[in-house]
PDB file of C-alpha atoms in Angstrom:
ATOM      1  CA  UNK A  22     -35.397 239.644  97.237  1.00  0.00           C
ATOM      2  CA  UNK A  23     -32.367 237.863  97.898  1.00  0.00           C
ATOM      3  CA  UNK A  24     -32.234 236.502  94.490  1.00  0.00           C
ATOM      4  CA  UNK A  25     -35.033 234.436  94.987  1.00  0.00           C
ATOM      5  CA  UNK A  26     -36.074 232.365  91.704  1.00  0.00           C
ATOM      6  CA  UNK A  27     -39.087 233.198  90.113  1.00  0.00           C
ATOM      7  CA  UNK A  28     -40.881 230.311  91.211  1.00  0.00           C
ATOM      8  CA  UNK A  29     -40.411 231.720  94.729  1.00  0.00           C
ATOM      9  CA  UNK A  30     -41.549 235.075  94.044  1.00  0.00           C
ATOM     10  CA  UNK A  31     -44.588 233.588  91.974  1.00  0.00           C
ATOM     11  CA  UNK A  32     -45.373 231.239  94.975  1.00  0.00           C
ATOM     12  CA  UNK A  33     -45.714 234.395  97.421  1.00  0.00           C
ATOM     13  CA  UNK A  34     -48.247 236.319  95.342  1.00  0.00           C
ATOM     14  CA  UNK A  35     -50.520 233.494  95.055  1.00  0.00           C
ATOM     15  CA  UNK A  36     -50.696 233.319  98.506  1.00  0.00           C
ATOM     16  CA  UNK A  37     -50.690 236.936  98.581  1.00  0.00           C
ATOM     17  CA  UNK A  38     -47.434 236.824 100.718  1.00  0.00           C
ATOM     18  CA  UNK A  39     -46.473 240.386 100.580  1.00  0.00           C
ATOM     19  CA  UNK A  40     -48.696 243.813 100.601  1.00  0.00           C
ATOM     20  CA  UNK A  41     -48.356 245.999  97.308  1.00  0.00           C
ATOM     21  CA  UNK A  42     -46.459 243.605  94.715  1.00  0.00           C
ATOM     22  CA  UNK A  43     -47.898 242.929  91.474  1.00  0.00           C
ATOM     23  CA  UNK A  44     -46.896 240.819  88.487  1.00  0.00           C
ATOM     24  CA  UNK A  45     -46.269 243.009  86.308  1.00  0.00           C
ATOM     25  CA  UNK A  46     -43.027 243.766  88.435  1.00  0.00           C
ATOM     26  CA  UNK A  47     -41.805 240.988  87.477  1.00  0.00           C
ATOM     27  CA  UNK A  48     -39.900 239.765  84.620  1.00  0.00           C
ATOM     28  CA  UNK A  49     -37.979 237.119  83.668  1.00  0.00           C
ATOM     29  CA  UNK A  50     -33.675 237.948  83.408  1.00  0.00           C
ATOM     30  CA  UNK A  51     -32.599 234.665  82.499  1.00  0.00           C
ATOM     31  CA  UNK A  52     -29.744 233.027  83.781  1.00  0.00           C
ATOM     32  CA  UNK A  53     -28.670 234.678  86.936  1.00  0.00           C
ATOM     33  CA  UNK A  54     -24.694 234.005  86.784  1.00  0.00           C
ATOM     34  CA  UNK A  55     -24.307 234.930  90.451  1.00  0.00           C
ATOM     35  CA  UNK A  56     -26.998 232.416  91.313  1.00  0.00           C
ATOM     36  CA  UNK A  57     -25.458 229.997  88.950  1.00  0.00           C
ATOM     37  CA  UNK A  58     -21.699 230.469  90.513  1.00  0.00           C
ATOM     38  CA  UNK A  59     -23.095 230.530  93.852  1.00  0.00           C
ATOM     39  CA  UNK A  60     -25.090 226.970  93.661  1.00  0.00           C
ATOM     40  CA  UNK A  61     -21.708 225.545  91.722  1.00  0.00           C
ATOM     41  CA  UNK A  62     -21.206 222.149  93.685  1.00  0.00           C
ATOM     42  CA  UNK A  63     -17.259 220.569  93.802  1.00  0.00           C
ATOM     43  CA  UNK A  64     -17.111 217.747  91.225  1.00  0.00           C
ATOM     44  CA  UNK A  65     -13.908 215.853  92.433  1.00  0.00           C
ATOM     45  CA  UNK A  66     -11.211 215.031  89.742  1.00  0.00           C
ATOM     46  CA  UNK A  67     -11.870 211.628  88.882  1.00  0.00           C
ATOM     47  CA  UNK A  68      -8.326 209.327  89.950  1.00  0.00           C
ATOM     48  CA  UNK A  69      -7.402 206.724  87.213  1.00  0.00           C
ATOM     49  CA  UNK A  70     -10.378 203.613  87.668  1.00  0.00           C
ATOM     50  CA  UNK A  71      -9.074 199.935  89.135  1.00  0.00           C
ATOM     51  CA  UNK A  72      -9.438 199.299  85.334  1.00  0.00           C
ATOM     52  CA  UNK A  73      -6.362 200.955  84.289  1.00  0.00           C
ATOM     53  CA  UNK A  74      -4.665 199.191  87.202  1.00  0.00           C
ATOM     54  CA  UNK A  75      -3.825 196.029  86.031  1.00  0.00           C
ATOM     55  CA  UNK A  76      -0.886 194.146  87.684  1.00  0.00           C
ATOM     56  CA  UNK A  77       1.130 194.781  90.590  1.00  0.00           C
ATOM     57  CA  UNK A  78       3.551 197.413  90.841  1.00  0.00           C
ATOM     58  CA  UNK A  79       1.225 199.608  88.127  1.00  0.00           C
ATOM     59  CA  UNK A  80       0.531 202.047  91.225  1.00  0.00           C
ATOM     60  CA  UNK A  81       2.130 202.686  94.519  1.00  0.00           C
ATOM     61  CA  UNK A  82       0.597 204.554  97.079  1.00  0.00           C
ATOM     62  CA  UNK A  83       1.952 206.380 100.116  1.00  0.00           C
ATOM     63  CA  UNK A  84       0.331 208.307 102.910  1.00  0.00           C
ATOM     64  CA  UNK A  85       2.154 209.973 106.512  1.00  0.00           C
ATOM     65  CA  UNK A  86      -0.390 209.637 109.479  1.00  0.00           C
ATOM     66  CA  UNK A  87       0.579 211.788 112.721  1.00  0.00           C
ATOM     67  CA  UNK A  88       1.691 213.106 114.392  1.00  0.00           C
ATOM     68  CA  UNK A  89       0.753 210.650 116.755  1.00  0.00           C
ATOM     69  CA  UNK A  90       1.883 210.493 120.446  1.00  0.00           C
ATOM     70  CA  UNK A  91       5.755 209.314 120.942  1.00  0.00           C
ATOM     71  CA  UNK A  92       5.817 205.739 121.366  1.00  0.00           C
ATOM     72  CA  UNK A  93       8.450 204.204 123.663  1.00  0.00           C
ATOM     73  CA  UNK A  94      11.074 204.011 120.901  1.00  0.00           C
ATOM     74  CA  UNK A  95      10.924 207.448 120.041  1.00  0.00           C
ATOM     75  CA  UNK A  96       8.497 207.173 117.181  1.00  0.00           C
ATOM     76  CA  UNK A  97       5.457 209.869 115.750  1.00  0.00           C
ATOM     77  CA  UNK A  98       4.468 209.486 112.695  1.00  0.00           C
ATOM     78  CA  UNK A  99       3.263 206.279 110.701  1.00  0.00           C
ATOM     79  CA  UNK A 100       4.260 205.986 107.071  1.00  0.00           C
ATOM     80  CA  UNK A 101       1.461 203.693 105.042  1.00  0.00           C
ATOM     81  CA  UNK A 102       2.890 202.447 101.496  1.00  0.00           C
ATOM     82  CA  UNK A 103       0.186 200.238  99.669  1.00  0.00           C
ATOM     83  CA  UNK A 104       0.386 198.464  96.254  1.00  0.00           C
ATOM     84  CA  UNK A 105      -2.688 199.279  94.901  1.00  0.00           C
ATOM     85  CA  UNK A 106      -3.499 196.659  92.658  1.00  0.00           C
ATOM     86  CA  UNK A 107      -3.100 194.198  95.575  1.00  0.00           C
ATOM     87  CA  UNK A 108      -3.365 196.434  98.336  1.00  0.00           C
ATOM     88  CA  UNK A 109      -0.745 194.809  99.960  1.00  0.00           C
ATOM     89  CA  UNK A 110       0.352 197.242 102.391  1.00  0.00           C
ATOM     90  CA  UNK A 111       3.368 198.334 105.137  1.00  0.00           C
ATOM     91  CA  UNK A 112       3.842 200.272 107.633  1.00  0.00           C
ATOM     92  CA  UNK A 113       7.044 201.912 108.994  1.00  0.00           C
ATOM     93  CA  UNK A 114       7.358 203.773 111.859  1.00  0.00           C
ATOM     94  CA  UNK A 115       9.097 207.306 111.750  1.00  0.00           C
ATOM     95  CA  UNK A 116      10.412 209.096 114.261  1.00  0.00           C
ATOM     96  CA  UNK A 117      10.436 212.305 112.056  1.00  0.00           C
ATOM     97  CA  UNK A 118       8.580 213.215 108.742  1.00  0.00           C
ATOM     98  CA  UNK A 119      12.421 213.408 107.447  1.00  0.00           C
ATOM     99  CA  UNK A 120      12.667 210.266 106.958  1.00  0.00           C
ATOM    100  CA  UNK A 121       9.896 209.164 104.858  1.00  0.00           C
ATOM    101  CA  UNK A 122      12.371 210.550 102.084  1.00  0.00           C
ATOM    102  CA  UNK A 123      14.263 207.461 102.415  1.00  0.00           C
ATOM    103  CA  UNK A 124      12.337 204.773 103.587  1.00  0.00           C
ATOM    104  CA  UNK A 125       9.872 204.113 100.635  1.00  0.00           C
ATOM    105  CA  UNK A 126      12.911 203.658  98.342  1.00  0.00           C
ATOM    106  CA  UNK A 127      14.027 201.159 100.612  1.00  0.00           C
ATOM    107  CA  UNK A 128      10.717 199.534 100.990  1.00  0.00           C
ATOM    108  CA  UNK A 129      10.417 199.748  97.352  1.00  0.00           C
ATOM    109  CA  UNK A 130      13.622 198.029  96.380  1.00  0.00           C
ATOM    110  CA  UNK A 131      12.558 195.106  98.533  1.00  0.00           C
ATOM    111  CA  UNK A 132       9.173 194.854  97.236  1.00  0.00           C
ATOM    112  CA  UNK A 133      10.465 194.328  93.096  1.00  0.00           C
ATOM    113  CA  UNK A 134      13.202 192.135  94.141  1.00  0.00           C
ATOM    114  CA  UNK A 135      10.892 190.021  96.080  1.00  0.00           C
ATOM    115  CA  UNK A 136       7.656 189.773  93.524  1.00  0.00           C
ATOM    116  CA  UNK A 137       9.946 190.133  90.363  1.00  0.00           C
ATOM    117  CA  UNK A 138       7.593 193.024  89.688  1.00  0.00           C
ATOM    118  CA  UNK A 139       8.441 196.584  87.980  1.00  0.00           C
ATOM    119  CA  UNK A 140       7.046 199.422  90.231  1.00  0.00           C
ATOM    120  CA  UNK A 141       5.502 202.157  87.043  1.00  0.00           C
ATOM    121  CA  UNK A 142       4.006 204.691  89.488  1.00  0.00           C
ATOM    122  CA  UNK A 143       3.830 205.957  92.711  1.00  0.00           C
ATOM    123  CA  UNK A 144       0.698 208.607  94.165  1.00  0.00           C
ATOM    124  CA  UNK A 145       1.174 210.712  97.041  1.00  0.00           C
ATOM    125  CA  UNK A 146       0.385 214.218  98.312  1.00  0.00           C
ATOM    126  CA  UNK A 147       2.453 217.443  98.049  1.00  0.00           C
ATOM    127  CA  UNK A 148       4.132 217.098 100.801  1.00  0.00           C
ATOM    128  CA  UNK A 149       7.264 218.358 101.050  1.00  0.00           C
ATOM    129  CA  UNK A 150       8.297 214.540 102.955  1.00  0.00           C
ATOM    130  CA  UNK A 151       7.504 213.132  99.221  1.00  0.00           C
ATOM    131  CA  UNK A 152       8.497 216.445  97.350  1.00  0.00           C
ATOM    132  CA  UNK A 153      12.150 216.160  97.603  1.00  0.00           C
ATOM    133  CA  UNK A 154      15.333 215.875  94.944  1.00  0.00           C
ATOM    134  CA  UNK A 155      15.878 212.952  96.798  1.00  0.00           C
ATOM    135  CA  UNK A 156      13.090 210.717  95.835  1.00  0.00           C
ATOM    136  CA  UNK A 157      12.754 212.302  92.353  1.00  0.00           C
ATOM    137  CA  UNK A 158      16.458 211.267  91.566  1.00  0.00           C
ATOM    138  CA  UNK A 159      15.437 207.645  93.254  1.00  0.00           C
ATOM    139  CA  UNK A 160      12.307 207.491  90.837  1.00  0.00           C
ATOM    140  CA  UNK A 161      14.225 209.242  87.687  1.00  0.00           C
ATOM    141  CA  UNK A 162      16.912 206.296  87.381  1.00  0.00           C
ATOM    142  CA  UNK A 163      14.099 203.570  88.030  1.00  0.00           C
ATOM    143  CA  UNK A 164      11.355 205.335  85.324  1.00  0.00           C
ATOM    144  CA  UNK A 165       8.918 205.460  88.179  1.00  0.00           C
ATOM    145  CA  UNK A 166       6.716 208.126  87.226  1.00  0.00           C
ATOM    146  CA  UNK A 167       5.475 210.130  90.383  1.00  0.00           C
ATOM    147  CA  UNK A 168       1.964 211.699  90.415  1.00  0.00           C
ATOM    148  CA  UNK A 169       0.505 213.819  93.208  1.00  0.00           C
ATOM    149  CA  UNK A 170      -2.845 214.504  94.237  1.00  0.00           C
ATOM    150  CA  UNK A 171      -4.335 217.969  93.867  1.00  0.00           C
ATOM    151  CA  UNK A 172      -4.609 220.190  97.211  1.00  0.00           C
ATOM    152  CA  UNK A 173      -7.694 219.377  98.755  1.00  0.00           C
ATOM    153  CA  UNK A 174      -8.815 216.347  96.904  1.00  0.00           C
ATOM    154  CA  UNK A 175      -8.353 213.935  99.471  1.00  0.00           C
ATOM    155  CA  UNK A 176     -10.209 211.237  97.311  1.00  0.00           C
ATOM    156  CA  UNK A 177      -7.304 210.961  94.764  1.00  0.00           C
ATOM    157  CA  UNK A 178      -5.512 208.795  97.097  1.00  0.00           C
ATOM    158  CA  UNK A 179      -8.997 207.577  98.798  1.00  0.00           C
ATOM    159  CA  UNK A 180      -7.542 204.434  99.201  1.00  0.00           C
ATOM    160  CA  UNK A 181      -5.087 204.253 101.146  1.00  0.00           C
ATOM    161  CA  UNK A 182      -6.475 206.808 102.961  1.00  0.00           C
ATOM    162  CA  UNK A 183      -9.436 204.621 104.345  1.00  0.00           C
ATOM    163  CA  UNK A 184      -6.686 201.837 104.541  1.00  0.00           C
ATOM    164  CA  UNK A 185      -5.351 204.552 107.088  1.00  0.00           C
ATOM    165  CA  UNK A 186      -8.804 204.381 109.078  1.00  0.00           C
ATOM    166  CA  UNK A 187      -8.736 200.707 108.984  1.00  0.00           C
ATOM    167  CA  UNK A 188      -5.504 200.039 110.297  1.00  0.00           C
ATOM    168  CA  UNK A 189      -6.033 202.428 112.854  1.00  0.00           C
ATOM    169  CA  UNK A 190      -9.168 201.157 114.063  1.00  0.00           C
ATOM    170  CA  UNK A 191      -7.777 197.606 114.682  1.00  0.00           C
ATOM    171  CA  UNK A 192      -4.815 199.106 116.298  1.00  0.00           C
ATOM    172  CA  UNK A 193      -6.713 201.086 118.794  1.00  0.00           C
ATOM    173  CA  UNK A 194      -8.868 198.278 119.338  1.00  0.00           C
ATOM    174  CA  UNK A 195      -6.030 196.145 119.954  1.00  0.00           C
ATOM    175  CA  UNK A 196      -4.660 197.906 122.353  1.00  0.00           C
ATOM    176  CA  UNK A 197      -7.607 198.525 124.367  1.00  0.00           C
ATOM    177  CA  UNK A 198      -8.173 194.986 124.031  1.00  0.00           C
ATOM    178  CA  UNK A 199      -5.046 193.730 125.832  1.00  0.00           C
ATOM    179  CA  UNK A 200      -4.846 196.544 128.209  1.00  0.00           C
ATOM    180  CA  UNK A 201      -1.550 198.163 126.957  1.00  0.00           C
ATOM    181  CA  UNK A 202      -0.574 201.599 126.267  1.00  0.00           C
ATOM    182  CA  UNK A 203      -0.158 203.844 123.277  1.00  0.00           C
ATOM    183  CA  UNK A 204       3.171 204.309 123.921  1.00  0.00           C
ATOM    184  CA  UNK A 205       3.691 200.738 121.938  1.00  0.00           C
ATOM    185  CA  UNK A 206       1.245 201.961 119.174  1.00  0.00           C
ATOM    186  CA  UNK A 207       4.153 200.494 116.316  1.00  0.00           C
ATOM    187  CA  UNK A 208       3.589 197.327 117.603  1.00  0.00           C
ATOM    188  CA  UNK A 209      -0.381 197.705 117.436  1.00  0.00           C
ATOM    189  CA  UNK A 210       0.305 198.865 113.974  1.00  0.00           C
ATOM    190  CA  UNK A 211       2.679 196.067 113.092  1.00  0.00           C
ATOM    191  CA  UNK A 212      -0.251 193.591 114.172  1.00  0.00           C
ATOM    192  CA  UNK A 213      -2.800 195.473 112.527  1.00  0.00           C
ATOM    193  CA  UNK A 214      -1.063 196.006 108.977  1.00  0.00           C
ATOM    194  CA  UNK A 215      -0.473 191.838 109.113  1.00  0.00           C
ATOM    195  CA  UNK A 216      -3.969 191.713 109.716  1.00  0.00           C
ATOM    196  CA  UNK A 217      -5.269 193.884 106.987  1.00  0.00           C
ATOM    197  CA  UNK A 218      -3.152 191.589 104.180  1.00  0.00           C
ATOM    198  CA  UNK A 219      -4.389 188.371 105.445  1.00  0.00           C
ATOM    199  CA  UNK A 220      -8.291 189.664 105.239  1.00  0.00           C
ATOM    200  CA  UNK A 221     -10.488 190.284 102.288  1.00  0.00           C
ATOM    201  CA  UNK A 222     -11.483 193.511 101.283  1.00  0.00           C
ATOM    202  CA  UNK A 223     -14.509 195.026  98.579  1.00  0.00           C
ATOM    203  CA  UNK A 224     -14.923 192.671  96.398  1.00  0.00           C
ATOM    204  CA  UNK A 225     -11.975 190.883  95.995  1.00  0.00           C
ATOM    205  CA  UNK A 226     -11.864 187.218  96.407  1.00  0.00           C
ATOM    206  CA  UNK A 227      -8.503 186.773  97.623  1.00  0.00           C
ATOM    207  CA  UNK A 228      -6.172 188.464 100.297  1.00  0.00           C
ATOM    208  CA  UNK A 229      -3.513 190.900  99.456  1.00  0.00           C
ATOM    209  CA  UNK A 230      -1.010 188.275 101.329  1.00  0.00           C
ATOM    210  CA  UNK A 231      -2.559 185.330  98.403  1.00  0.00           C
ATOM    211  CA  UNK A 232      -2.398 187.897  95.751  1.00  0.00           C
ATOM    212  CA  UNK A 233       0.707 188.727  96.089  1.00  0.00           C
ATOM    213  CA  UNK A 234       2.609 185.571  97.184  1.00  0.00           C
ATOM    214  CA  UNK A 235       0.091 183.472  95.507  1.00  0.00           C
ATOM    215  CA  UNK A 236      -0.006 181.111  99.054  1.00  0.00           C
ATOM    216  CA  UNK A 237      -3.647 181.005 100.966  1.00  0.00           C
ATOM    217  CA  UNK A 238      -3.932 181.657 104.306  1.00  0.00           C
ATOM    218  CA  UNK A 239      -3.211 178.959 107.270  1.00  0.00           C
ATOM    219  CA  UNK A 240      -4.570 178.653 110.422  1.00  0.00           C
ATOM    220  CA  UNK A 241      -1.938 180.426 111.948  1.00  0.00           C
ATOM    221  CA  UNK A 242      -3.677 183.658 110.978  1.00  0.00           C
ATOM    222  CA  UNK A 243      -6.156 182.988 113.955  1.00  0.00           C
ATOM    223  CA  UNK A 244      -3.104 181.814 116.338  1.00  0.00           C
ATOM    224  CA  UNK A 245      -1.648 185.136 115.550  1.00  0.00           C
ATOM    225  CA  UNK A 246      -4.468 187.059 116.573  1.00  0.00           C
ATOM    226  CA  UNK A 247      -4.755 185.194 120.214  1.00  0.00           C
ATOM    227  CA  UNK A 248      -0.772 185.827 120.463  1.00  0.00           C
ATOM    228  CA  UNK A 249      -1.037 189.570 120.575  1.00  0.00           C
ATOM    229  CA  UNK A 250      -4.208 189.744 123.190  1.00  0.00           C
ATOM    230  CA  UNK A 251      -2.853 186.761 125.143  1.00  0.00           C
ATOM    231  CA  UNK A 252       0.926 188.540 126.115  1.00  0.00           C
ATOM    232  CA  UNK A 253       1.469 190.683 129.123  1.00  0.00           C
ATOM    233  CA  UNK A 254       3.118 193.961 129.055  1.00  0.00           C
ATOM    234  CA  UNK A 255       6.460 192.868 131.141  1.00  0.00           C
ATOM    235  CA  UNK A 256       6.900 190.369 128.805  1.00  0.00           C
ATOM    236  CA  UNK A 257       7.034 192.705 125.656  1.00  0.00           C
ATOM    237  CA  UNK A 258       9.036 195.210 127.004  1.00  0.00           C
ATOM    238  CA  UNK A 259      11.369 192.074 128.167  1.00  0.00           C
ATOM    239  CA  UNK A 260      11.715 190.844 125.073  1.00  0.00           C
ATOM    240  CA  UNK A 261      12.034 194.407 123.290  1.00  0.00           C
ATOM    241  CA  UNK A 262      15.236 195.700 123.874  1.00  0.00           C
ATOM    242  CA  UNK A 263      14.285 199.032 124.677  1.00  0.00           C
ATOM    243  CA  UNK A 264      12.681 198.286 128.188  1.00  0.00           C
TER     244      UNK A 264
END
């Protein structure tokens, strides 16, 4: 019967479903562990909670989007590094996956010299771009420790992850917006990333940008924002250097 449950089988008799089956056919086997194994649902391991983040620098995140299609300058991929207490975030533009060996320790560097913070962790995938003797050598003489999210457990590093969607979502709207190409997509991103650390996000009550610098937002934000939709393609590629 397909491994129907009981209650099933009872259910057709009463309604004398089938021709020629009785009750006293039936009897009761317990748990059925095929049944049980094959109604098994995926609990997802459960990432540390905000709670044991409690400064900034306790957790650095990293994520590789692309590829995407080559901008102008030669770039495809889009490397996302976010402190996760803050969720200050940057974005670096890659013209191979290569190089995100070298550019987070860079970024990294910059970031504790310039918020006097000590980086203690840093969460990415398996990826062989984060997986490297390079980095672990970098993170080994700094005491970063390095975890990695399990294969297929996407929501380990959920949050950057849907910082991913967000940035890309203002950066494709930007650039539909103002009529430009994808080919300039780092730029989009550039202007989207400033965006996401000037705006509030869940619950928080201050921006990544305040959080981190302490300093609360001026009006330029909005000036900013006109900037970008208000210049003309031949003007960016004039003043690019790579027209």
């Amino acid at each position: 019967m397909g491994h129907l449950s009981i209650r099933n089988i009872k259910r057709l008799l009463k309604f004398n479903a089938v021709k020629g089956f009785h009750t006293d056919t039936l009897h009761d086997v317990g748990i059925c562990h095929p049944c049980s194994l094959a109604k098994s649902e995926h609990r997802p391991i459960q990432s540390p909670s905000r709670g044991s983040i409690l400064t900034a620098g306790d957790m650095i995140l990293e994520d590789l989007i692309g590829p995407l299609p080559w901008s102008i300058d030669k770039k495809r991929y889009a490397l996302i590094i976010q402190d996760s207490f803050s969720r200050l975030t940057a974005f670096i533009p890659l013209k191979d996956k290569s190089e995100a060996q070298i550019h987070p320790q860079t970024w990294m560097i910059q970031f504790m010299n310039m918020t006097r913070v000590t980086i203690k962790g840093l969460r990415t995938d398996n990826g062989a771009e984060f997986k490297n003797n390079n980095m672990d050598e970098f993170l080994r003489r700094r005491g970063i420790v390095h975890e990695y999210s399990m294969p297929y457990e996407h929501h380990q590093n959920g949050k950057v992850e849907r910082t991913n969607r967000t940035i890309l979502e203002i950066a494709r709207t930007s650039l539909i917006i103002a009529g430009f190409p994808t080919i300039i997509w780092p730029w989009a991103f550039k202007h989207a990333v400033w965006i996401f650390n000037r705006t509030l996000h869940a619950d928080e009550k201050k921006t990544p940008y305040e959080i981190i610098s302490g300093m609360k937002l001026s009006q330029g934000l909005f000036e900013v924002k006109r900037a970008w939709h208000s210049v003309n393609w031949d003007s960016l590629m004039e003043g690019s250097r790579i027209g």
